[in-house]
């Protein structure tokens, strides 16, 4: 019995490119959906944290000035506060490294 060779299906480079583009677009769509979902969830989490913080501040009965004074004095020394302020100013472009 003679074996008959099957013809090989050759895929042209254009077909391969078209398939690769199709796969890429599907992956991009999945990425975009996942990125949007992550962004939405993080926004919800920030809103929850913001509301919890506001409730805690309101429940404390402290004034804004008292809360800010507590925040500035309790956690960091004066030197650490100055460094933090410098870091924030550098981060937001208000202070250059040369000024430090």
PDB file of C-alpha atoms in Angstrom:
ATOM      1  CA  UNK A   1       0.000   0.000   0.000  1.00  0.00           C
ATOM      2  CA  UNK A   2       1.383   3.270  -1.093  1.00  0.00           C
ATOM      3  CA  UNK A   3       1.340   6.266   1.196  1.00  0.00           C
ATOM      4  CA  UNK A   4       0.038   9.385  -0.382  1.00  0.00           C
ATOM      5  CA  UNK A   5       1.697  12.533   0.780  1.00  0.00           C
ATOM      6  CA  UNK A   6      -0.686  15.120   2.069  1.00  0.00           C
ATOM      7  CA  UNK A   7      -0.203  18.569   0.712  1.00  0.00           C
ATOM      8  CA  UNK A   8       1.034  20.957   3.366  1.00  0.00           C
ATOM      9  CA  UNK A   9      -1.026  23.993   3.987  1.00  0.00           C
ATOM     10  CA  UNK A  10       1.222  26.945   3.618  1.00  0.00           C
ATOM     11  CA  UNK A  11       0.191  30.106   5.339  1.00  0.00           C
ATOM     12  CA  UNK A  12       1.336  33.270   3.693  1.00  0.00           C
ATOM     13  CA  UNK A  13       3.086  35.986   5.656  1.00  0.00           C
ATOM     14  CA  UNK A  14       0.074  38.247   5.072  1.00  0.00           C
ATOM     15  CA  UNK A  15      -2.217  35.700   6.724  1.00  0.00           C
ATOM     16  CA  UNK A  16       0.181  35.390   9.655  1.00  0.00           C
ATOM     17  CA  UNK A  17       0.281  39.170  10.035  1.00  0.00           C
ATOM     18  CA  UNK A  18      -3.511  39.376   9.914  1.00  0.00           C
ATOM     19  CA  UNK A  19      -3.814  36.658  12.570  1.00  0.00           C
ATOM     20  CA  UNK A  20      -1.201  38.367  14.773  1.00  0.00           C
ATOM     21  CA  UNK A  21      -3.072  41.688  14.478  1.00  0.00           C
ATOM     22  CA  UNK A  22      -6.317  39.968  15.414  1.00  0.00           C
ATOM     23  CA  UNK A  23      -4.695  38.347  18.461  1.00  0.00           C
ATOM     24  CA  UNK A  24      -3.147  41.672  19.438  1.00  0.00           C
ATOM     25  CA  UNK A  25      -6.467  43.509  19.242  1.00  0.00           C
ATOM     26  CA  UNK A  26      -8.162  40.850  21.373  1.00  0.00           C
ATOM     27  CA  UNK A  27      -5.393  41.124  23.964  1.00  0.00           C
ATOM     28  CA  UNK A  28      -5.584  44.933  23.908  1.00  0.00           C
ATOM     29  CA  UNK A  29      -9.340  44.799  24.460  1.00  0.00           C
ATOM     30  CA  UNK A  30      -8.921  42.427  27.419  1.00  0.00           C
ATOM     31  CA  UNK A  31      -6.207  44.700  28.834  1.00  0.00           C
ATOM     32  CA  UNK A  32      -8.362  47.823  28.443  1.00  0.00           C
ATOM     33  CA  UNK A  33     -11.300  46.139  30.187  1.00  0.00           C
ATOM     34  CA  UNK A  34      -9.079  44.932  33.047  1.00  0.00           C
ATOM     35  CA  UNK A  35      -7.400  48.345  33.397  1.00  0.00           C
ATOM     36  CA  UNK A  36     -10.780  50.112  33.544  1.00  0.00           C
ATOM     37  CA  UNK A  37     -12.040  47.653  36.154  1.00  0.00           C
ATOM     38  CA  UNK A  38      -8.912  48.196  38.268  1.00  0.00           C
ATOM     39  CA  UNK A  39      -9.227  51.966  37.967  1.00  0.00           C
ATOM     40  CA  UNK A  40     -12.897  51.870  38.995  1.00  0.00           C
ATOM     41  CA  UNK A  41     -12.208  49.620  41.984  1.00  0.00           C
ATOM     42  CA  UNK A  42      -9.340  51.819  43.172  1.00  0.00           C
ATOM     43  CA  UNK A  43     -11.547  54.911  42.856  1.00  0.00           C
ATOM     44  CA  UNK A  44     -14.236  53.201  44.952  1.00  0.00           C
ATOM     45  CA  UNK A  45     -11.626  52.236  47.548  1.00  0.00           C
ATOM     46  CA  UNK A  46     -10.353  55.845  47.735  1.00  0.00           C
ATOM     47  CA  UNK A  47     -13.939  57.079  48.162  1.00  0.00           C
ATOM     48  CA  UNK A  48     -14.545  54.585  50.981  1.00  0.00           C
ATOM     49  CA  UNK A  49     -11.311  55.618  52.721  1.00  0.00           C
ATOM     50  CA  UNK A  50     -12.158  59.296  52.262  1.00  0.00           C
ATOM     51  CA  UNK A  51     -15.621  58.810  53.792  1.00  0.00           C
ATOM     52  CA  UNK A  52     -14.210  56.796  56.695  1.00  0.00           C
ATOM     53  CA  UNK A  53     -11.652  59.518  57.354  1.00  0.00           C
ATOM     54  CA  UNK A  54     -14.288  62.259  57.251  1.00  0.00           C
ATOM     55  CA  UNK A  55     -16.495  60.304  59.651  1.00  0.00           C
ATOM     56  CA  UNK A  56     -13.568  59.778  62.022  1.00  0.00           C
ATOM     57  CA  UNK A  57     -12.727  63.492  61.956  1.00  0.00           C
ATOM     58  CA  UNK A  58     -16.350  64.483  62.560  1.00  0.00           C
ATOM     59  CA  UNK A  59     -16.679  61.939  65.359  1.00  0.00           C
ATOM     60  CA  UNK A  60     -13.511  63.210  67.056  1.00  0.00           C
ATOM     61  CA  UNK A  61     -14.973  66.659  67.737  1.00  0.00           C
ATOM     62  CA  UNK A  62     -11.588  68.238  67.051  1.00  0.00           C
ATOM     63  CA  UNK A  63     -11.125  71.375  64.972  1.00  0.00           C
ATOM     64  CA  UNK A  64      -9.184  71.460  61.729  1.00  0.00           C
ATOM     65  CA  UNK A  65      -6.342  73.333  63.444  1.00  0.00           C
ATOM     66  CA  UNK A  66      -6.186  70.761  66.247  1.00  0.00           C
ATOM     67  CA  UNK A  67      -6.090  67.875  63.803  1.00  0.00           C
ATOM     68  CA  UNK A  68      -3.373  69.496  61.684  1.00  0.00           C
ATOM     69  CA  UNK A  69      -1.309  70.351  64.762  1.00  0.00           C
ATOM     70  CA  UNK A  70      -1.646  66.772  65.982  1.00  0.00           C
ATOM     71  CA  UNK A  71      -0.648  65.413  62.598  1.00  0.00           C
ATOM     72  CA  UNK A  72       2.393  67.661  62.353  1.00  0.00           C
ATOM     73  CA  UNK A  73       3.664  67.197  65.894  1.00  0.00           C
ATOM     74  CA  UNK A  74       2.861  63.620  66.844  1.00  0.00           C
ATOM     75  CA  UNK A  75       4.242  61.479  64.098  1.00  0.00           C
ATOM     76  CA  UNK A  76       7.400  63.332  63.139  1.00  0.00           C
ATOM     77  CA  UNK A  77      10.018  65.503  64.764  1.00  0.00           C
ATOM     78  CA  UNK A  78      10.419  69.082  63.522  1.00  0.00           C
ATOM     79  CA  UNK A  79      13.398  67.995  61.423  1.00  0.00           C
ATOM     80  CA  UNK A  80      11.423  65.112  59.911  1.00  0.00           C
ATOM     81  CA  UNK A  81       8.517  67.465  59.164  1.00  0.00           C
ATOM     82  CA  UNK A  82      10.888  69.829  57.381  1.00  0.00           C
ATOM     83  CA  UNK A  83      12.287  66.950  55.304  1.00  0.00           C
ATOM     84  CA  UNK A  84       8.767  65.754  54.485  1.00  0.00           C
ATOM     85  CA  UNK A  85       7.760  69.257  53.433  1.00  0.00           C
ATOM     86  CA  UNK A  86      10.848  69.508  51.228  1.00  0.00           C
ATOM     87  CA  UNK A  87      10.108  66.123  49.699  1.00  0.00           C
ATOM     88  CA  UNK A  88       6.527  67.179  48.969  1.00  0.00           C
ATOM     89  CA  UNK A  89       7.683  70.445  47.437  1.00  0.00           C
ATOM     90  CA  UNK A  90      10.234  68.647  45.267  1.00  0.00           C
ATOM     91  CA  UNK A  91       7.638  66.065  44.293  1.00  0.00           C
ATOM     92  CA  UNK A  92       5.214  68.741  43.123  1.00  0.00           C
ATOM     93  CA  UNK A  93       7.866  70.917  41.483  1.00  0.00           C
ATOM     94  CA  UNK A  94       7.696  73.717  44.035  1.00  0.00           C
ATOM     95  CA  UNK A  95      11.281  73.281  45.174  1.00  0.00           C
ATOM     96  CA  UNK A  96      14.312  72.254  43.178  1.00  0.00           C
ATOM     97  CA  UNK A  97      17.160  70.127  44.438  1.00  0.00           C
ATOM     98  CA  UNK A  98      19.481  73.172  44.214  1.00  0.00           C
ATOM     99  CA  UNK A  99      17.335  75.016  46.782  1.00  0.00           C
ATOM    100  CA  UNK A 100      17.790  72.208  49.284  1.00  0.00           C
TER     101      UNK A 100
END
